[in-house]
Amino acid sequence: QTVVTQEPSFSVSPGGTVTLTCGLRSGSVSTSYYPSWYQQTPGQAPRTLVYNTATRSSGVPDRFSGSILGNKAALIITGAQADDECDYYCSLYMGGGIWVFGGGTKVTVL
Amino acid sequence: EVQLVQSGAEVKKPGESLRISCKGSGYNFANYWIAWARQMPGKGLEWMGITHSSGSDLRYSPSFEGQVTISADKSISTAYLHWSSLKASDTAMYYCARRIIAVGATSGGGFDSWGQGTLVTVSS
């Protein structure tokens, strides 16, 4: 069973806004889990978008933002573009020097 | 510019050993940790473990403990992932990533730079 949960898929219209979430099978995500978000296009290495909840990685446009929403971490993509269509993963720090990735969300822009 | 450059693709037989590498440049390697992640064909990322640049402090995911060995040599700014006896199920892309922590923090963080990946194929 996946400890860190993400929506398997999401669709967004061009120019629209989508909120991806990263939760725990049991419990709530807080900043103490240092949620981070990664984007991966097919055949490419992951690219870091946001780390430590809301810090955007160098060169990442401000269309991508991270936060805590309710009991989950969230990645909000505004002004969706065609090249935002790819897979998105989150990671959570579980303590004791251990991280876990979520199962990933496949975003479709149509 | 921070760069993590991984060693090239490998094709091995079951039972063989293998070590792949990840060389950091453009930053002070000694001040950072390097993690490894697996991505099996068509699947998601799996966090395997992490090493301090000194190689003296290691953590493993319970799923990978005993299956692989992570190490590092800060004198040559390189981290390693080693298998003593490969299985067909080890066939995957493997990525290294640099841990980034918040200013003033001593734990947690995420990963801000990634290697290009090393494809490992294990087949008889």
PDB file of C-alpha atoms in Angstrom:
ATOM      1  CA  GLN A   1       0.000   0.000   0.000  1.00  0.00           C
ATOM      2  CA  THR A   2       1.196   3.497  -0.845  1.00  0.00           C
ATOM      3  CA  VAL A   3       2.031   5.514   2.247  1.00  0.00           C
ATOM      4  CA  VAL A   4       2.118   8.813   0.325  1.00  0.00           C
ATOM      5  CA  THR A   5      -0.956   9.394  -1.790  1.00  0.00           C
ATOM      6  CA  GLN A   6      -1.421  11.378  -4.991  1.00  0.00           C
ATOM      7  CA  GLU A   7      -4.248  11.536  -7.501  1.00  0.00           C
ATOM      8  CA  PRO A   8      -3.435   9.068 -10.303  1.00  0.00           C
ATOM      9  CA  SER A   9      -4.498  11.526 -12.981  1.00  0.00           C
ATOM     10  CA  PHE A  10      -5.848  15.019 -13.533  1.00  0.00           C
ATOM     11  CA  SER A  11      -7.064  16.963 -16.544  1.00  0.00           C
ATOM     12  CA  VAL A  12      -6.843  20.716 -16.974  1.00  0.00           C
ATOM     13  CA  SER A  13      -7.823  23.051 -19.784  1.00  0.00           C
ATOM     14  CA  PRO A  14      -5.186  25.244 -21.406  1.00  0.00           C
ATOM     15  CA  GLY A  15      -4.911  28.408 -19.344  1.00  0.00           C
ATOM     16  CA  GLY A  16      -6.683  26.761 -16.434  1.00  0.00           C
ATOM     17  CA  THR A  17      -5.629  26.048 -12.856  1.00  0.00           C
ATOM     18  CA  VAL A  18      -5.055  22.644 -11.342  1.00  0.00           C
ATOM     19  CA  THR A  19      -4.288  21.718  -7.739  1.00  0.00           C
ATOM     20  CA  LEU A  20      -2.422  18.471  -7.185  1.00  0.00           C
ATOM     21  CA  THR A  21      -2.290  17.058  -3.685  1.00  0.00           C
ATOM     22  CA  CYS A  22       0.086  14.896  -1.670  1.00  0.00           C
ATOM     23  CA  GLY A  23      -1.320  13.199   1.393  1.00  0.00           C
ATOM     24  CA  LEU A  24      -0.671  10.452   3.880  1.00  0.00           C
ATOM     25  CA  ARG A  25      -2.555   7.180   4.050  1.00  0.00           C
ATOM     26  CA  SER A  26      -2.777   7.893   7.745  1.00  0.00           C
ATOM     27  CA  GLY A  27      -2.416  11.364   9.219  1.00  0.00           C
ATOM     28  CA  SER A  28      -1.953  14.909   7.998  1.00  0.00           C
ATOM     29  CA  VAL A  29       0.870  16.488   6.024  1.00  0.00           C
ATOM     30  CA  SER A  30       2.448  19.540   7.610  1.00  0.00           C
ATOM     31  CA  THR A  31       5.534  21.601   6.839  1.00  0.00           C
ATOM     32  CA  SER A  32       7.451  19.190   9.078  1.00  0.00           C
ATOM     33  CA  TYR A  33       7.231  16.688   6.240  1.00  0.00           C
ATOM     34  CA  TYR A  34       9.093  19.161   3.966  1.00  0.00           C
ATOM     35  CA  PRO A  35       6.893  18.351   0.968  1.00  0.00           C
ATOM     36  CA  SER A  36       8.617  18.754  -2.371  1.00  0.00           C
ATOM     37  CA  TRP A  37       7.365  18.479  -5.933  1.00  0.00           C
ATOM     38  CA  TYR A  38       8.994  17.147  -9.081  1.00  0.00           C
ATOM     39  CA  GLN A  39       8.025  17.211 -12.724  1.00  0.00           C
ATOM     40  CA  GLN A  40       8.972  14.425 -15.109  1.00  0.00           C
ATOM     41  CA  THR A  41       8.412  14.298 -18.833  1.00  0.00           C
ATOM     42  CA  PRO A  42       8.707  10.916 -20.605  1.00  0.00           C
ATOM     43  CA  GLY A  43      12.292   9.776 -21.029  1.00  0.00           C
ATOM     44  CA  GLN A  44      13.697  12.589 -18.917  1.00  0.00           C
ATOM     45  CA  ALA A  45      15.079  12.882 -15.415  1.00  0.00           C
ATOM     46  CA  PRO A  46      12.850  14.513 -12.807  1.00  0.00           C
ATOM     47  CA  ARG A  47      13.024  18.280 -12.464  1.00  0.00           C
ATOM     48  CA  THR A  48      12.482  19.900  -9.092  1.00  0.00           C
ATOM     49  CA  LEU A  49       9.683  22.469  -9.012  1.00  0.00           C
ATOM     50  CA  VAL A  50       9.201  23.184  -5.311  1.00  0.00           C
ATOM     51  CA  TYR A  51      10.957  22.030  -2.149  1.00  0.00           C
ATOM     52  CA  ASN A  52      10.399  22.584   1.561  1.00  0.00           C
ATOM     53  CA  THR A  53       6.676  23.132   0.995  1.00  0.00           C
ATOM     54  CA  ALA A  54       6.797  26.383  -0.963  1.00  0.00           C
ATOM     55  CA  THR A  55      10.341  27.251  -2.138  1.00  0.00           C
ATOM     56  CA  ARG A  56      10.479  27.345  -5.916  1.00  0.00           C
ATOM     57  CA  SER A  57      13.564  25.808  -7.448  1.00  0.00           C
ATOM     58  CA  SER A  58      15.815  28.030  -9.557  1.00  0.00           C
ATOM     59  CA  GLY A  59      14.311  28.856 -12.938  1.00  0.00           C
ATOM     60  CA  VAL A  60      10.837  27.527 -12.150  1.00  0.00           C
ATOM     61  CA  PRO A  61       8.118  29.954 -13.278  1.00  0.00           C
ATOM     62  CA  ASP A  62       5.797  31.409 -10.671  1.00  0.00           C
ATOM     63  CA  ARG A  63       2.897  29.570 -12.310  1.00  0.00           C
ATOM     64  CA  PHE A  64       3.959  26.735 -10.011  1.00  0.00           C
ATOM     65  CA  SER A  65       3.441  27.194  -6.294  1.00  0.00           C
ATOM     66  CA  GLY A  66       3.414  24.922  -3.275  1.00  0.00           C
ATOM     67  CA  SER A  67       1.464  25.086  -0.053  1.00  0.00           C
ATOM     68  CA  ILE A  68      -0.358  23.123   2.623  1.00  0.00           C
ATOM     69  CA  LEU A  69      -4.096  22.855   1.965  1.00  0.00           C
ATOM     70  CA  GLY A  70      -6.042  21.253   4.754  1.00  0.00           C
ATOM     71  CA  ASN A  71      -4.296  18.031   5.658  1.00  0.00           C
ATOM     72  CA  LYS A  72      -2.314  17.693   2.447  1.00  0.00           C
ATOM     73  CA  ALA A  73       0.525  19.354   0.571  1.00  0.00           C
ATOM     74  CA  ALA A  74      -0.507  20.962  -2.677  1.00  0.00           C
ATOM     75  CA  LEU A  75       1.091  21.964  -5.963  1.00  0.00           C
ATOM     76  CA  ILE A  76      -0.933  24.620  -7.749  1.00  0.00           C
ATOM     77  CA  ILE A  77      -0.358  25.140 -11.455  1.00  0.00           C
ATOM     78  CA  THR A  78      -1.937  28.262 -12.929  1.00  0.00           C
ATOM     79  CA  GLY A  79      -2.166  29.205 -16.590  1.00  0.00           C
ATOM     80  CA  ALA A  80      -1.688  25.596 -17.674  1.00  0.00           C
ATOM     81  CA  GLN A  81       0.301  25.134 -20.858  1.00  0.00           C
ATOM     82  CA  ALA A  82       0.666  22.213 -23.228  1.00  0.00           C
ATOM     83  CA  ASP A  83       4.141  21.395 -21.960  1.00  0.00           C
ATOM     84  CA  ASP A  84       2.812  21.048 -18.417  1.00  0.00           C
ATOM     85  CA  GLU A  85       1.397  17.724 -19.604  1.00  0.00           C
ATOM     86  CA  CYS A  86       3.581  15.147 -17.842  1.00  0.00           C
ATOM     87  CA  ASP A  87       3.952  13.317 -14.512  1.00  0.00           C
ATOM     88  CA  TYR A  88       4.249  15.044 -11.153  1.00  0.00           C
ATOM     89  CA  TYR A  89       5.660  13.445  -8.012  1.00  0.00           C
ATOM     90  CA  CYS A  90       5.805  14.626  -4.443  1.00  0.00           C
ATOM     91  CA  SER A  91       8.210  13.556  -1.713  1.00  0.00           C
ATOM     92  CA  LEU A  92       7.692  13.678   2.029  1.00  0.00           C
ATOM     93  CA  TYR A  93      10.310  13.487   4.766  1.00  0.00           C
ATOM     94  CA  MET A  94       9.188  10.760   7.164  1.00  0.00           C
ATOM     95  CA  GLY A  95      11.834  11.403   9.829  1.00  0.00           C
ATOM     96  CA  GLY A  96      14.918   9.394  10.704  1.00  0.00           C
ATOM     97  CA  GLY A  97      16.593  10.352   7.437  1.00  0.00           C
ATOM     98  CA  ILE A  98      13.935   8.626   5.323  1.00  0.00           C
ATOM     99  CA  TRP A  99      11.924  10.086   2.450  1.00  0.00           C
ATOM    100  CA  VAL A 100       9.058   8.577   0.475  1.00  0.00           C
ATOM    101  CA  PHE A 101       7.792   9.514  -2.986  1.00  0.00           C
ATOM    102  CA  GLY A 102       4.142   9.561  -3.851  1.00  0.00           C
ATOM    103  CA  GLY A 103       2.835   7.393  -6.651  1.00  0.00           C
ATOM    104  CA  GLY A 104       2.704  10.316  -9.066  1.00  0.00           C
ATOM    105  CA  THR A 105      -0.039  12.202 -10.894  1.00  0.00           C
ATOM    106  CA  LYS A 106      -0.348  12.194 -14.676  1.00  0.00           C
ATOM    107  CA  VAL A 107      -1.554  15.615 -15.808  1.00  0.00           C
ATOM    108  CA  THR A 108      -3.287  16.008 -19.146  1.00  0.00           C
ATOM    109  CA  VAL A 109      -3.802  19.437 -20.714  1.00  0.00           C
ATOM    110  CA  LEU A 110      -6.789  19.421 -23.034  1.00  0.00           C
TER     111      LEU A 110
ATOM    112  CA  GLU B   1      25.948  25.460 -12.218  1.00  0.00           C
ATOM    113  CA  VAL B   2      25.134  22.462 -10.058  1.00  0.00           C
ATOM    114  CA  GLN B   3      25.492  19.237 -12.011  1.00  0.00           C
ATOM    115  CA  LEU B   4      25.159  15.578 -11.136  1.00  0.00           C
ATOM    116  CA  VAL B   5      26.590  13.347 -13.860  1.00  0.00           C
ATOM    117  CA  GLN B   6      25.871   9.642 -13.675  1.00  0.00           C
ATOM    118  CA  SER B   7      27.753   6.753 -15.228  1.00  0.00           C
ATOM    119  CA  GLY B   8      26.515   5.153 -18.415  1.00  0.00           C
ATOM    120  CA  ALA B   9      23.972   2.444 -19.101  1.00  0.00           C
ATOM    121  CA  GLU B  10      24.803  -1.089 -18.008  1.00  0.00           C
ATOM    122  CA  VAL B  11      23.713  -4.503 -19.243  1.00  0.00           C
ATOM    123  CA  LYS B  12      24.402  -7.298 -16.788  1.00  0.00           C
ATOM    124  CA  LYS B  13      23.484 -10.919 -16.133  1.00  0.00           C
ATOM    125  CA  PRO B  14      21.673 -12.126 -13.017  1.00  0.00           C
ATOM    126  CA  GLY B  15      24.109 -12.780 -10.193  1.00  0.00           C
ATOM    127  CA  GLU B  16      26.680 -10.260 -11.403  1.00  0.00           C
ATOM    128  CA  SER B  17      27.801  -7.307  -9.332  1.00  0.00           C
ATOM    129  CA  LEU B  18      27.552  -3.684 -10.365  1.00  0.00           C
ATOM    130  CA  ARG B  19      28.464  -0.232  -9.115  1.00  0.00           C
ATOM    131  CA  ILE B  20      27.088   2.922 -10.699  1.00  0.00           C
ATOM    132  CA  SER B  21      28.272   6.426  -9.917  1.00  0.00           C
ATOM    133  CA  CYS B  22      27.075  10.008  -9.576  1.00  0.00           C
ATOM    134  CA  LYS B  23      29.636  12.813  -9.747  1.00  0.00           C
ATOM    135  CA  GLY B  24      28.774  16.242  -8.425  1.00  0.00           C
ATOM    136  CA  SER B  25      30.207  19.518  -9.695  1.00  0.00           C
ATOM    137  CA  GLY B  26      29.493  23.230  -9.460  1.00  0.00           C
ATOM    138  CA  TYR B  27      29.043  23.165  -5.679  1.00  0.00           C
ATOM    139  CA  ASN B  28      30.822  22.062  -2.509  1.00  0.00           C
ATOM    140  CA  PHE B  29      30.086  18.336  -2.606  1.00  0.00           C
ATOM    141  CA  ALA B  30      31.308  17.943   0.976  1.00  0.00           C
ATOM    142  CA  ASN B  31      28.390  19.976   2.352  1.00  0.00           C
ATOM    143  CA  TYR B  32      25.572  17.949   0.835  1.00  0.00           C
ATOM    144  CA  TRP B  33      23.855  14.572   0.923  1.00  0.00           C
ATOM    145  CA  ILE B  34      23.110  12.489  -2.173  1.00  0.00           C
ATOM    146  CA  ALA B  35      20.047  10.260  -2.494  1.00  0.00           C
ATOM    147  CA  TRP B  36      19.251   7.479  -4.948  1.00  0.00           C
ATOM    148  CA  ALA B  37      15.887   6.690  -6.510  1.00  0.00           C
ATOM    149  CA  ARG B  38      14.679   3.815  -8.660  1.00  0.00           C
ATOM    150  CA  GLN B  39      12.185   4.005 -11.494  1.00  0.00           C
ATOM    151  CA  MET B  40      11.118   0.685 -12.933  1.00  0.00           C
ATOM    152  CA  PRO B  41       9.807   0.664 -16.506  1.00  0.00           C
ATOM    153  CA  GLY B  42       6.500   2.516 -16.697  1.00  0.00           C
ATOM    154  CA  LYS B  43       6.376   3.047 -12.928  1.00  0.00           C
ATOM    155  CA  GLY B  44       6.879   5.848 -10.423  1.00  0.00           C
ATOM    156  CA  LEU B  45       9.861   7.000  -8.426  1.00  0.00           C
ATOM    157  CA  GLU B  46      10.948   4.993  -5.384  1.00  0.00           C
ATOM    158  CA  TRP B  47      13.280   6.501  -2.790  1.00  0.00           C
ATOM    159  CA  MET B  48      16.100   4.059  -2.042  1.00  0.00           C
ATOM    160  CA  GLY B  49      18.433   5.734   0.387  1.00  0.00           C
ATOM    161  CA  ILE B  50      20.793   8.599   1.073  1.00  0.00           C
ATOM    162  CA  THR B  51      24.416   9.195   1.998  1.00  0.00           C
ATOM    163  CA  HIS B  52      26.292  12.124   3.407  1.00  0.00           C
ATOM    164  CA  SER B  53      29.151  13.163   1.146  1.00  0.00           C
ATOM    165  CA  SER B  54      31.579  11.658   3.652  1.00  0.00           C
ATOM    166  CA  GLY B  55      29.969   8.259   3.210  1.00  0.00           C
ATOM    167  CA  SER B  56      29.899   7.876   6.983  1.00  0.00           C
ATOM    168  CA  ASP B  57      26.188   8.532   7.479  1.00  0.00           C
ATOM    169  CA  LEU B  58      23.737   6.430   5.484  1.00  0.00           C
ATOM    170  CA  ARG B  59      20.026   5.793   5.537  1.00  0.00           C
ATOM    171  CA  TYR B  60      18.095   3.176   3.562  1.00  0.00           C
ATOM    172  CA  SER B  61      14.457   2.742   2.748  1.00  0.00           C
ATOM    173  CA  PRO B  62      13.263  -0.462   4.431  1.00  0.00           C
ATOM    174  CA  SER B  63      12.362  -1.687   0.939  1.00  0.00           C
ATOM    175  CA  PHE B  64      15.992  -1.502  -0.190  1.00  0.00           C
ATOM    176  CA  GLU B  65      17.955  -2.214   2.998  1.00  0.00           C
ATOM    177  CA  GLY B  66      20.171  -5.227   2.377  1.00  0.00           C
ATOM    178  CA  GLN B  67      19.471  -5.155  -1.361  1.00  0.00           C
ATOM    179  CA  VAL B  68      21.912  -2.383  -2.323  1.00  0.00           C
ATOM    180  CA  THR B  69      24.844  -0.523  -0.807  1.00  0.00           C
ATOM    181  CA  ILE B  70      25.199   3.231  -0.999  1.00  0.00           C
ATOM    182  CA  SER B  71      28.548   4.924  -0.522  1.00  0.00           C
ATOM    183  CA  ALA B  72      30.385   8.153  -1.284  1.00  0.00           C
ATOM    184  CA  ASP B  73      33.930   9.429  -1.763  1.00  0.00           C
ATOM    185  CA  LYS B  74      34.035  13.151  -1.133  1.00  0.00           C
ATOM    186  CA  SER B  75      37.648  13.380  -2.338  1.00  0.00           C
ATOM    187  CA  ILE B  76      36.342  12.840  -5.881  1.00  0.00           C
ATOM    188  CA  SER B  77      32.849  14.284  -5.319  1.00  0.00           C
ATOM    189  CA  THR B  78      31.193  10.994  -6.205  1.00  0.00           C
ATOM    190  CA  ALA B  79      28.415   8.867  -4.749  1.00  0.00           C
ATOM    191  CA  TYR B  80      27.843   5.225  -5.609  1.00  0.00           C
ATOM    192  CA  LEU B  81      25.110   2.612  -5.724  1.00  0.00           C
ATOM    193  CA  HIS B  82      26.275  -1.004  -5.574  1.00  0.00           C
ATOM    194  CA  TRP B  83      24.695  -4.404  -6.063  1.00  0.00           C
ATOM    195  CA  SER B  84      26.551  -7.573  -5.106  1.00  0.00           C
ATOM    196  CA  SER B  85      24.218  -9.920  -6.944  1.00  0.00           C
ATOM    197  CA  LEU B  86      21.823  -8.477  -9.487  1.00  0.00           C
ATOM    198  CA  LYS B  87      18.365  -9.851 -10.205  1.00  0.00           C
ATOM    199  CA  ALA B  88      16.203  -9.376 -13.255  1.00  0.00           C
ATOM    200  CA  SER B  89      13.876  -7.313 -11.070  1.00  0.00           C
ATOM    201  CA  ASP B  90      16.681  -4.738 -10.621  1.00  0.00           C
ATOM    202  CA  THR B  91      16.125  -3.670 -14.218  1.00  0.00           C
ATOM    203  CA  ALA B  92      15.265   0.015 -13.944  1.00  0.00           C
ATOM    204  CA  MET B  93      16.441   3.580 -14.357  1.00  0.00           C
ATOM    205  CA  TYR B  94      18.339   4.851 -11.345  1.00  0.00           C
ATOM    206  CA  TYR B  95      18.646   8.528 -10.455  1.00  0.00           C
ATOM    207  CA  CYS B  96      20.806  10.370  -7.966  1.00  0.00           C
ATOM    208  CA  ALA B  97      19.636  13.642  -6.441  1.00  0.00           C
ATOM    209  CA  ARG B  98      21.116  16.287  -4.169  1.00  0.00           C
ATOM    210  CA  ARG B  99      19.391  16.964  -0.893  1.00  0.00           C
ATOM    211  CA  ILE B 100      18.514  20.587  -0.148  1.00  0.00           C
ATOM    212  CA  ILE B 101      17.535  21.767   3.300  1.00  0.00           C
ATOM    213  CA  ALA B 102      16.145  25.043   4.537  1.00  0.00           C
ATOM    214  CA  VAL B 103      18.590  27.628   5.851  1.00  0.00           C
ATOM    215  CA  GLY B 104      19.158  26.978   9.537  1.00  0.00           C
ATOM    216  CA  ALA B 105      17.520  23.556   9.407  1.00  0.00           C
ATOM    217  CA  THR B 106      19.313  20.364  10.341  1.00  0.00           C
ATOM    218  CA  SER B 107      16.798  17.810   9.134  1.00  0.00           C
ATOM    219  CA  GLY B 108      14.309  17.231   6.401  1.00  0.00           C
ATOM    220  CA  GLY B 109      14.403  19.020   3.077  1.00  0.00           C
ATOM    221  CA  GLY B 110      13.865  17.810  -0.449  1.00  0.00           C
ATOM    222  CA  PHE B 111      15.948  17.260  -3.561  1.00  0.00           C
ATOM    223  CA  ASP B 112      16.893  20.137  -5.835  1.00  0.00           C
ATOM    224  CA  SER B 113      19.172  18.710  -8.526  1.00  0.00           C
ATOM    225  CA  TRP B 114      19.052  15.394 -10.324  1.00  0.00           C
ATOM    226  CA  GLY B 115      21.422  13.271 -12.356  1.00  0.00           C
ATOM    227  CA  GLN B 116      20.478  12.275 -15.881  1.00  0.00           C
ATOM    228  CA  GLY B 117      19.821   8.681 -14.835  1.00  0.00           C
ATOM    229  CA  THR B 118      21.579   5.355 -15.358  1.00  0.00           C
ATOM    230  CA  LEU B 119      19.661   2.569 -17.065  1.00  0.00           C
ATOM    231  CA  VAL B 120      20.467  -0.835 -15.618  1.00  0.00           C
ATOM    232  CA  THR B 121      19.288  -3.876 -17.562  1.00  0.00           C
ATOM    233  CA  VAL B 122      19.641  -7.317 -16.006  1.00  0.00           C
ATOM    234  CA  SER B 123      18.953 -10.182 -18.343  1.00  0.00           C
ATOM    235  CA  SER B 124      20.262 -13.659 -18.957  1.00  0.00           C
TER     236      SER B 124
END
